[in-house]
């Protein structure tokens, strides 16, 4: 945790917060902070700054807060991701938040097992928990927007062309395709498939919607690795 994320409910005054949950545990056991020390803080959805620890007790910590810094800029990207297996989903959500993706769409695919859609990790609070961990790691305060599309064909045919309009549309997919471009500054819509990639029909539909297939080489990467590699290469 490189940033103590604060929420409106934590404030007991305009410049004071009281923490009683895992953030208190982190202050005690990881920071080993003492009253008078200054910690990095940020208001969820707002500015970042410093929090001076006023008191630290067994059940709560009180900090005086000064917020003066804007959060880091997000990447100019919308990420479409075939729903990964549940354990990987948690790591991917953290990575997406940590790397500054502002919008994530979890999409169905032929190779996505039906059981994946039943995981409790898709519940809004579970998604939010992993996104918060990513924000804390990266020192960011703005949650990515996450939406779920369980029907591939209607989404790709009816909504994706408009969503990708005015952006560089790319499909990460192994095969005889151009290499993924580097160092973009323009907006991008990027689709990353499941383990093993999209099936040919899905690549065709994504291409019809305006997305160009690109590859990272001969090696087949795990989804979480592909997400990090493609984002790093693009931006």
mmCIF file of C-alpha atoms in Angstrom:
data_model
loop_
_atom_site.group_PDB
_atom_site.id
_atom_site.type_symbol
_atom_site.label_atom_id
_atom_site.label_comp_id
_atom_site.label_asym_id
_atom_site.label_seq_id
_atom_site.Cartn_x
_atom_site.Cartn_y
_atom_site.Cartn_z
ATOM 1 C CA UNK A 1 0.000 0.000 0.000
ATOM 2 C CA UNK A 2 1.759 3.140 -1.258
ATOM 3 C CA UNK A 3 -1.238 5.397 -0.644
ATOM 4 C CA UNK A 4 -3.863 5.499 2.096
ATOM 5 C CA UNK A 5 -7.114 5.838 0.164
ATOM 6 C CA UNK A 6 -9.745 7.821 2.037
ATOM 7 C CA UNK A 7 -13.490 7.905 1.520
ATOM 8 C CA UNK A 8 -16.067 10.515 2.464
ATOM 9 C CA UNK A 9 -17.299 8.378 5.361
ATOM 10 C CA UNK A 10 -13.838 8.525 6.978
ATOM 11 C CA UNK A 11 -14.032 12.285 7.569
ATOM 12 C CA UNK A 12 -15.057 13.524 11.008
ATOM 13 C CA UNK A 13 -14.215 17.127 10.069
ATOM 14 C CA UNK A 14 -13.207 18.991 6.922
ATOM 15 C CA UNK A 15 -9.529 18.110 7.475
ATOM 16 C CA UNK A 16 -9.695 15.109 9.822
ATOM 17 C CA UNK A 17 -10.246 11.399 9.211
ATOM 18 C CA UNK A 18 -10.542 8.431 11.549
ATOM 19 C CA UNK A 19 -9.553 4.993 10.246
ATOM 20 C CA UNK A 20 -10.556 1.713 11.883
ATOM 21 C CA UNK A 21 -10.193 -0.977 9.200
ATOM 22 C CA UNK A 22 -7.310 -2.605 7.288
ATOM 23 C CA UNK A 23 -5.776 0.820 6.735
ATOM 24 C CA UNK A 24 -5.329 1.130 10.492
ATOM 25 C CA UNK A 25 -3.647 -2.276 10.509
ATOM 26 C CA UNK A 26 -1.350 -1.131 7.706
ATOM 27 C CA UNK A 27 -0.393 2.026 9.586
ATOM 28 C CA UNK A 28 0.420 -0.044 12.664
ATOM 29 C CA UNK A 29 2.084 -3.134 11.212
ATOM 30 C CA UNK A 30 3.639 -1.981 7.914
ATOM 31 C CA UNK A 31 4.304 1.735 8.262
ATOM 32 C CA UNK A 32 4.935 1.371 12.013
ATOM 33 C CA UNK A 33 4.046 5.041 12.155
ATOM 34 C CA UNK A 34 4.117 7.179 15.267
ATOM 35 C CA UNK A 35 1.993 10.251 16.049
ATOM 36 C CA UNK A 36 3.431 13.264 14.269
ATOM 37 C CA UNK A 37 4.591 11.345 11.199
ATOM 38 C CA UNK A 38 3.272 12.218 7.741
ATOM 39 C CA UNK A 39 1.776 9.625 5.385
ATOM 40 C CA UNK A 40 0.712 9.762 1.746
ATOM 41 C CA UNK A 41 -3.070 9.916 1.396
ATOM 42 C CA UNK A 42 -5.641 10.418 -1.328
ATOM 43 C CA UNK A 43 -9.383 10.955 -1.447
ATOM 44 C CA UNK A 44 -11.116 8.335 -3.562
ATOM 45 C CA UNK A 45 -12.155 10.097 -6.737
ATOM 46 C CA UNK A 46 -10.328 13.261 -5.713
ATOM 47 C CA UNK A 47 -6.988 14.825 -4.876
ATOM 48 C CA UNK A 48 -3.923 13.427 -3.126
ATOM 49 C CA UNK A 49 -1.722 14.874 -0.420
ATOM 50 C CA UNK A 50 -0.417 14.313 3.099
ATOM 51 C CA UNK A 51 -1.935 13.023 6.300
ATOM 52 C CA UNK A 52 -0.308 13.852 9.636
ATOM 53 C CA UNK A 53 -0.929 11.154 12.205
ATOM 54 C CA UNK A 54 -2.465 12.845 15.238
ATOM 55 C CA UNK A 55 -3.115 9.782 17.362
ATOM 56 C CA UNK A 56 -2.794 6.035 17.038
ATOM 57 C CA UNK A 57 -4.699 3.720 19.331
ATOM 58 C CA UNK A 58 -5.540 0.019 19.324
ATOM 59 C CA UNK A 59 -8.873 0.585 17.585
ATOM 60 C CA UNK A 60 -8.421 3.681 15.476
ATOM 61 C CA UNK A 61 -6.082 6.248 13.955
ATOM 62 C CA UNK A 62 -6.800 9.942 13.458
ATOM 63 C CA UNK A 63 -5.058 11.976 10.751
ATOM 64 C CA UNK A 64 -5.044 15.621 9.752
ATOM 65 C CA UNK A 65 -5.402 15.807 5.975
ATOM 66 C CA UNK A 66 -4.125 18.251 3.357
ATOM 67 C CA UNK A 67 -5.029 17.426 -0.261
ATOM 68 C CA UNK A 68 -3.273 19.525 -2.912
ATOM 69 C CA UNK A 69 -2.160 17.192 -5.714
ATOM 70 C CA UNK A 70 -4.184 15.867 -8.664
ATOM 71 C CA UNK A 71 -4.122 12.120 -9.299
ATOM 72 C CA UNK A 72 -1.963 10.838 -12.183
ATOM 73 C CA UNK A 73 -3.427 10.976 -15.675
ATOM 74 C CA UNK A 74 -5.126 7.869 -17.037
ATOM 75 C CA UNK A 75 -4.057 6.120 -20.218
ATOM 76 C CA UNK A 76 -6.103 7.004 -23.328
ATOM 77 C CA UNK A 77 -7.485 3.492 -23.674
ATOM 78 C CA UNK A 78 -10.612 1.392 -23.460
ATOM 79 C CA UNK A 79 -9.680 -2.213 -22.701
ATOM 80 C CA UNK A 80 -11.889 -5.102 -23.814
ATOM 81 C CA UNK A 81 -10.917 -8.283 -22.029
ATOM 82 C CA UNK A 82 -12.319 -11.777 -22.451
ATOM 83 C CA UNK A 83 -13.272 -12.824 -18.924
ATOM 84 C CA UNK A 84 -10.268 -14.642 -17.407
ATOM 85 C CA UNK A 85 -10.435 -17.440 -14.854
ATOM 86 C CA UNK A 86 -11.518 -16.172 -11.417
ATOM 87 C CA UNK A 87 -8.136 -16.241 -9.656
ATOM 88 C CA UNK A 88 -6.502 -14.461 -12.577
ATOM 89 C CA UNK A 89 -9.355 -11.955 -12.726
ATOM 90 C CA UNK A 90 -8.397 -10.557 -9.330
ATOM 91 C CA UNK A 91 -4.804 -9.970 -10.412
ATOM 92 C CA UNK A 92 -5.868 -8.465 -13.733
ATOM 93 C CA UNK A 93 -8.215 -6.015 -12.006
ATOM 94 C CA UNK A 94 -5.371 -4.848 -9.797
ATOM 95 C CA UNK A 95 -3.077 -4.492 -12.827
ATOM 96 C CA UNK A 96 -5.659 -2.520 -14.790
ATOM 97 C CA UNK A 97 -6.153 -0.066 -11.932
ATOM 98 C CA UNK A 98 -2.421 0.149 -11.227
ATOM 99 C CA UNK A 99 -1.484 0.910 -14.841
ATOM 100 C CA UNK A 100 -4.082 3.633 -15.294
ATOM 101 C CA UNK A 101 -6.738 2.049 -17.515
ATOM 102 C CA UNK A 102 -9.860 4.220 -17.211
ATOM 103 C CA UNK A 103 -12.368 1.798 -18.736
ATOM 104 C CA UNK A 104 -12.515 -1.998 -18.710
ATOM 105 C CA UNK A 105 -15.137 -4.133 -20.448
ATOM 106 C CA UNK A 106 -15.230 -7.804 -19.463
ATOM 107 C CA UNK A 107 -16.439 -9.698 -22.500
ATOM 108 C CA UNK A 108 -17.612 -13.198 -23.275
ATOM 109 C CA UNK A 109 -15.768 -15.449 -25.712
ATOM 110 C CA UNK A 110 -16.108 -18.980 -27.007
ATOM 111 C CA UNK A 111 -13.139 -20.064 -24.874
ATOM 112 C CA UNK A 112 -14.485 -18.472 -21.684
ATOM 113 C CA UNK A 113 -15.895 -21.265 -19.528
ATOM 114 C CA UNK A 114 -19.503 -20.709 -18.486
ATOM 115 C CA UNK A 115 -18.586 -21.344 -14.867
ATOM 116 C CA UNK A 116 -16.375 -18.228 -14.869
ATOM 117 C CA UNK A 117 -19.492 -16.058 -14.974
ATOM 118 C CA UNK A 118 -20.693 -17.544 -11.687
ATOM 119 C CA UNK A 119 -17.682 -16.473 -9.655
ATOM 120 C CA UNK A 120 -18.307 -14.220 -6.648
ATOM 121 C CA UNK A 121 -15.295 -12.190 -7.805
ATOM 122 C CA UNK A 122 -17.600 -10.572 -10.388
ATOM 123 C CA UNK A 123 -19.769 -9.036 -7.678
ATOM 124 C CA UNK A 124 -19.452 -5.226 -7.643
ATOM 125 C CA UNK A 125 -17.898 -5.109 -4.171
ATOM 126 C CA UNK A 126 -15.382 -7.823 -5.060
ATOM 127 C CA UNK A 127 -14.367 -5.957 -8.224
ATOM 128 C CA UNK A 128 -14.075 -2.715 -6.273
ATOM 129 C CA UNK A 129 -11.852 -4.348 -3.653
ATOM 130 C CA UNK A 130 -9.297 -5.433 -6.257
ATOM 131 C CA UNK A 131 -9.389 -2.079 -8.031
ATOM 132 C CA UNK A 132 -8.687 -0.305 -4.745
ATOM 133 C CA UNK A 133 -5.636 -2.485 -4.196
ATOM 134 C CA UNK A 134 -4.354 -1.459 -7.619
ATOM 135 C CA UNK A 135 -4.942 2.232 -6.907
ATOM 136 C CA UNK A 136 -3.132 1.977 -3.585
ATOM 137 C CA UNK A 137 -0.157 0.378 -5.291
ATOM 138 C CA UNK A 138 0.078 3.012 -8.033
ATOM 139 C CA UNK A 139 -0.794 6.077 -5.911
ATOM 140 C CA UNK A 140 -3.976 6.857 -7.799
ATOM 141 C CA UNK A 141 -7.437 7.808 -6.553
ATOM 142 C CA UNK A 142 -9.758 7.347 -9.539
ATOM 143 C CA UNK A 143 -11.470 3.976 -9.974
ATOM 144 C CA UNK A 144 -11.658 2.532 -13.485
ATOM 145 C CA UNK A 145 -15.114 2.067 -14.934
ATOM 146 C CA UNK A 146 -15.840 -1.665 -15.242
ATOM 147 C CA UNK A 147 -18.732 -3.103 -17.248
ATOM 148 C CA UNK A 148 -19.711 -6.660 -18.154
ATOM 149 C CA UNK A 149 -20.876 -7.903 -21.560
ATOM 150 C CA UNK A 150 -22.001 -11.540 -21.556
ATOM 151 C CA UNK A 151 -23.092 -11.592 -25.207
ATOM 152 C CA UNK A 152 -20.191 -11.265 -27.618
ATOM 153 C CA UNK A 153 -21.966 -10.904 -30.955
ATOM 154 C CA UNK A 154 -24.539 -8.208 -30.047
ATOM 155 C CA UNK A 155 -21.902 -6.142 -28.258
ATOM 156 C CA UNK A 156 -19.337 -6.349 -31.059
ATOM 157 C CA UNK A 157 -21.851 -5.713 -33.835
ATOM 158 C CA UNK A 158 -24.062 -3.089 -32.209
ATOM 159 C CA UNK A 159 -21.919 -1.175 -29.713
ATOM 160 C CA UNK A 160 -18.237 -1.690 -30.424
ATOM 161 C CA UNK A 161 -18.075 0.262 -33.729
ATOM 162 C CA UNK A 162 -19.370 3.387 -32.014
ATOM 163 C CA UNK A 163 -17.208 2.824 -28.932
ATOM 164 C CA UNK A 164 -14.073 2.443 -31.051
ATOM 165 C CA UNK A 165 -14.863 5.364 -33.365
ATOM 166 C CA UNK A 166 -12.122 7.993 -33.278
ATOM 167 C CA UNK A 167 -9.626 5.601 -31.656
ATOM 168 C CA UNK A 168 -6.963 3.211 -32.904
ATOM 169 C CA UNK A 169 -8.654 -0.191 -32.646
ATOM 170 C CA UNK A 170 -6.399 -3.164 -31.924
ATOM 171 C CA UNK A 171 -6.885 -6.865 -31.201
ATOM 172 C CA UNK A 172 -4.114 -8.613 -29.316
ATOM 173 C CA UNK A 173 -3.922 -12.053 -30.942
ATOM 174 C CA UNK A 174 -1.116 -14.524 -31.706
ATOM 175 C CA UNK A 175 -0.576 -15.276 -35.386
ATOM 176 C CA UNK A 176 0.724 -13.875 -38.643
ATOM 177 C CA UNK A 177 -0.234 -10.286 -37.907
ATOM 178 C CA UNK A 178 1.695 -7.013 -37.677
ATOM 179 C CA UNK A 179 3.644 -6.394 -34.487
ATOM 180 C CA UNK A 180 1.918 -4.317 -31.844
ATOM 181 C CA UNK A 181 2.835 -0.648 -32.339
ATOM 182 C CA UNK A 182 4.743 1.320 -29.723
ATOM 183 C CA UNK A 183 4.523 4.604 -27.854
ATOM 184 C CA UNK A 184 1.021 5.764 -28.705
ATOM 185 C CA UNK A 185 -0.412 9.120 -27.703
ATOM 186 C CA UNK A 186 -3.744 8.796 -29.510
ATOM 187 C CA UNK A 187 -6.756 7.018 -27.955
ATOM 188 C CA UNK A 188 -6.808 3.229 -28.306
ATOM 189 C CA UNK A 189 -9.476 0.554 -28.070
ATOM 190 C CA UNK A 190 -7.716 -2.730 -27.305
ATOM 191 C CA UNK A 191 -9.263 -6.203 -27.188
ATOM 192 C CA UNK A 192 -7.392 -9.039 -25.450
ATOM 193 C CA UNK A 193 -8.723 -12.568 -25.696
ATOM 194 C CA UNK A 194 -8.739 -15.558 -23.350
ATOM 195 C CA UNK A 195 -5.908 -18.043 -22.886
ATOM 196 C CA UNK A 196 -5.224 -19.390 -26.380
ATOM 197 C CA UNK A 197 -6.642 -16.308 -28.054
ATOM 198 C CA UNK A 198 -9.875 -15.457 -29.789
ATOM 199 C CA UNK A 199 -11.370 -17.992 -32.187
ATOM 200 C CA UNK A 200 -11.257 -17.020 -35.919
ATOM 201 C CA UNK A 201 -14.937 -15.995 -35.938
ATOM 202 C CA UNK A 202 -14.309 -13.572 -33.072
ATOM 203 C CA UNK A 203 -11.243 -12.088 -34.746
ATOM 204 C CA UNK A 204 -13.319 -11.582 -37.884
ATOM 205 C CA UNK A 205 -16.109 -9.841 -35.962
ATOM 206 C CA UNK A 206 -13.677 -7.614 -34.073
ATOM 207 C CA UNK A 207 -12.003 -6.708 -37.365
ATOM 208 C CA UNK A 208 -15.349 -5.827 -38.915
ATOM 209 C CA UNK A 209 -15.946 -3.517 -35.951
ATOM 210 C CA UNK A 210 -12.778 -1.630 -36.820
ATOM 211 C CA UNK A 211 -10.085 -3.341 -34.744
ATOM 212 C CA UNK A 212 -6.812 -4.499 -36.341
ATOM 213 C CA UNK A 213 -5.154 -7.741 -35.113
ATOM 214 C CA UNK A 214 -1.610 -7.328 -33.772
ATOM 215 C CA UNK A 215 0.796 -9.714 -32.066
ATOM 216 C CA UNK A 216 3.659 -9.674 -29.565
ATOM 217 C CA UNK A 217 5.650 -12.569 -31.004
ATOM 218 C CA UNK A 218 5.570 -16.345 -31.134
ATOM 219 C CA UNK A 219 5.121 -16.961 -27.424
ATOM 220 C CA UNK A 220 1.634 -17.492 -25.992
ATOM 221 C CA UNK A 221 1.300 -15.353 -22.869
ATOM 222 C CA UNK A 222 -0.956 -15.642 -19.879
ATOM 223 C CA UNK A 223 -3.752 -13.086 -19.932
ATOM 224 C CA UNK A 224 -2.336 -11.120 -17.008
ATOM 225 C CA UNK A 225 1.080 -10.997 -18.728
ATOM 226 C CA UNK A 226 -0.444 -9.995 -22.062
ATOM 227 C CA UNK A 227 -2.345 -7.134 -20.429
ATOM 228 C CA UNK A 228 0.811 -5.704 -18.852
ATOM 229 C CA UNK A 229 2.956 -6.283 -21.963
ATOM 230 C CA UNK A 230 0.496 -4.687 -24.386
ATOM 231 C CA UNK A 231 -0.191 -1.667 -22.185
ATOM 232 C CA UNK A 232 3.516 -1.103 -21.610
ATOM 233 C CA UNK A 233 4.293 -1.415 -25.311
ATOM 234 C CA UNK A 234 1.486 0.884 -26.411
ATOM 235 C CA UNK A 235 2.104 3.618 -23.874
#
